[in-house]
């Protein structure tokens, strides 16, 4: 450890070169911009006339259940709702992965990590 007031400012080990710092800052900015983009995404799904819209985090934003979808009873309506929400979540999951690949590169560690998180959260990867 360096003494207070020493020339290296108290940093231990190698000090990164300016180019390394610039790349790290650019990567961090891209990550913040990408995250803001994900927050603005929405997914849509339809099943048996039931329409669902979810946010970028997968939460239900809107649900439309037409009267015709109710003719088979409550259990059928519930299945249709769940199927429509699942389709909407698959849709937003695809969008998130495509956005990550465009931002970070298809073969990047970020896309691998994001894909793994999507699989854990939504139960599938596309």
GROMACS .gro file of C-alpha atoms in nm:
model
  126
    1UNK     CA    1   0.000   0.000   0.000
    2UNK     CA    2   0.124   0.346  -0.077
    3UNK     CA    3   0.190   0.609   0.180
    4UNK     CA    4  -0.047   0.905   0.190
    5UNK     CA    5   0.063   1.174  -0.050
    6UNK     CA    6   0.271   0.937  -0.263
    7UNK     CA    7   0.288   0.988  -0.638
    8UNK     CA    8   0.065   0.692  -0.737
    9UNK     CA    9  -0.240   0.828  -0.553
   10UNK     CA   10  -0.273   0.521  -0.334
   11UNK     CA   11  -0.346   0.275  -0.619
   12UNK     CA   12  -0.197  -0.070  -0.592
   13UNK     CA   13  -0.080  -0.267  -0.896
   14UNK     CA   14  -0.073  -0.150  -1.255
   15UNK     CA   15  -0.252   0.168  -1.349
   16UNK     CA   16  -0.467   0.117  -1.661
   17UNK     CA   17  -0.364   0.295  -1.980
   18UNK     CA   18  -0.586   0.577  -2.104
   19UNK     CA   19  -0.710   0.362  -2.394
   20UNK     CA   20  -0.821   0.091  -2.150
   21UNK     CA   21  -1.003   0.350  -1.941
   22UNK     CA   22  -1.168   0.499  -2.251
   23UNK     CA   23  -1.291   0.154  -2.361
   24UNK     CA   24  -1.424   0.078  -2.013
   25UNK     CA   25  -1.612   0.409  -2.002
   26UNK     CA   26  -1.757   0.351  -2.350
   27UNK     CA   27  -1.869   0.001  -2.249
   28UNK     CA   28  -2.032   0.135  -1.932
   29UNK     CA   29  -2.214   0.407  -2.129
   30UNK     CA   30  -2.338   0.148  -2.379
   31UNK     CA   31  -2.463  -0.069  -2.093
   32UNK     CA   32  -2.654   0.220  -1.933
   33UNK     CA   33  -2.808   0.320  -2.268
   34UNK     CA   34  -2.901  -0.043  -2.337
   35UNK     CA   35  -3.067  -0.077  -1.997
   36UNK     CA   36  -3.275   0.236  -2.063
   37UNK     CA   37  -3.378   0.086  -2.397
   38UNK     CA   38  -3.486  -0.238  -2.228
   39UNK     CA   39  -3.702  -0.037  -1.987
   40UNK     CA   40  -3.888   0.109  -2.287
   41UNK     CA   41  -3.957  -0.227  -2.456
   42UNK     CA   42  -4.288  -0.408  -2.446
   43UNK     CA   43  -4.399  -0.747  -2.569
   44UNK     CA   44  -4.734  -0.859  -2.704
   45UNK     CA   45  -4.904  -1.195  -2.709
   46UNK     CA   46  -5.241  -1.329  -2.820
   47UNK     CA   47  -5.413  -1.657  -2.730
   48UNK     CA   48  -5.773  -1.743  -2.816
   49UNK     CA   49  -5.852  -1.375  -2.866
   50UNK     CA   50  -5.702  -1.269  -2.532
   51UNK     CA   51  -5.436  -1.002  -2.583
   52UNK     CA   52  -5.161  -0.929  -2.329
   53UNK     CA   53  -4.889  -0.666  -2.324
   54UNK     CA   54  -4.590  -0.687  -2.090
   55UNK     CA   55  -4.316  -0.443  -1.995
   56UNK     CA   56  -3.945  -0.493  -2.057
   57UNK     CA   57  -3.924  -0.660  -1.718
   58UNK     CA   58  -4.206  -0.900  -1.809
   59UNK     CA   59  -4.476  -0.746  -1.591
   60UNK     CA   60  -4.829  -0.723  -1.725
   61UNK     CA   61  -4.902  -0.377  -1.869
   62UNK     CA   62  -5.234  -0.436  -2.046
   63UNK     CA   63  -5.484  -0.719  -2.085
   64UNK     CA   64  -5.783  -0.743  -2.317
   65UNK     CA   65  -6.031  -1.027  -2.272
   66UNK     CA   66  -6.309  -1.022  -2.530
   67UNK     CA   67  -6.650  -1.159  -2.431
   68UNK     CA   68  -6.611  -1.439  -2.686
   69UNK     CA   69  -6.308  -1.568  -2.493
   70UNK     CA   70  -6.529  -1.623  -2.187
   71UNK     CA   71  -6.776  -1.869  -2.343
   72UNK     CA   72  -6.584  -2.176  -2.229
   73UNK     CA   73  -6.581  -2.070  -1.865
   74UNK     CA   74  -6.329  -1.938  -1.616
   75UNK     CA   75  -6.070  -2.215  -1.649
   76UNK     CA   76  -6.049  -2.163  -2.024
   77UNK     CA   77  -6.017  -1.786  -1.978
   78UNK     CA   78  -5.739  -1.837  -1.724
   79UNK     CA   79  -5.550  -2.067  -1.966
   80UNK     CA   80  -5.588  -1.813  -2.246
   81UNK     CA   81  -5.462  -1.532  -2.024
   82UNK     CA   82  -5.160  -1.733  -1.915
   83UNK     CA   83  -5.083  -1.832  -2.274
   84UNK     CA   84  -5.112  -1.470  -2.396
   85UNK     CA   85  -4.886  -1.345  -2.116
   86UNK     CA   86  -4.635  -1.621  -2.196
   87UNK     CA   87  -4.633  -1.521  -2.563
   88UNK     CA   88  -4.584  -1.156  -2.466
   89UNK     CA   89  -4.294  -1.249  -2.239
   90UNK     CA   90  -4.133  -1.457  -2.518
   91UNK     CA   91  -4.174  -1.156  -2.747
   92UNK     CA   92  -4.006  -0.914  -2.506
   93UNK     CA   93  -3.738  -1.173  -2.429
   94UNK     CA   94  -3.652  -1.197  -2.801
   95UNK     CA   95  -3.639  -0.818  -2.825
   96UNK     CA   96  -3.408  -0.792  -2.523
   97UNK     CA   97  -3.171  -1.054  -2.659
   98UNK     CA   98  -3.164  -0.893  -3.006
   99UNK     CA   99  -3.099  -0.554  -2.849
  100UNK     CA  100  -2.817  -0.695  -2.638
  101UNK     CA  101  -2.658  -0.861  -2.941
  102UNK     CA  102  -2.677  -0.534  -3.136
  103UNK     CA  103  -2.525  -0.339  -2.846
  104UNK     CA  104  -2.259  -0.577  -2.715
  105UNK     CA  105  -2.199  -0.823  -3.001
  106UNK     CA  106  -2.361  -1.161  -3.064
  107UNK     CA  107  -2.073  -1.360  -2.913
  108UNK     CA  108  -2.011  -1.130  -2.615
  109UNK     CA  109  -2.010  -1.233  -2.252
  110UNK     CA  110  -2.286  -0.980  -2.192
  111UNK     CA  111  -2.522  -1.157  -2.435
  112UNK     CA  112  -2.440  -1.493  -2.276
  113UNK     CA  113  -2.517  -1.352  -1.931
  114UNK     CA  114  -2.835  -1.176  -2.048
  115UNK     CA  115  -2.957  -1.492  -2.224
  116UNK     CA  116  -2.899  -1.692  -1.906
  117UNK     CA  117  -3.091  -1.434  -1.701
  118UNK     CA  118  -3.380  -1.440  -1.949
  119UNK     CA  119  -3.391  -1.820  -1.934
  120UNK     CA  120  -3.405  -1.807  -1.556
  121UNK     CA  121  -3.668  -1.531  -1.547
  122UNK     CA  122  -3.898  -1.647  -1.826
  123UNK     CA  123  -3.809  -2.017  -1.850
  124UNK     CA  124  -3.691  -2.016  -2.211
  125UNK     CA  125  -3.429  -1.873  -2.449
  126UNK     CA  126  -3.470  -1.797  -2.817
   0.00000   0.00000   0.00000
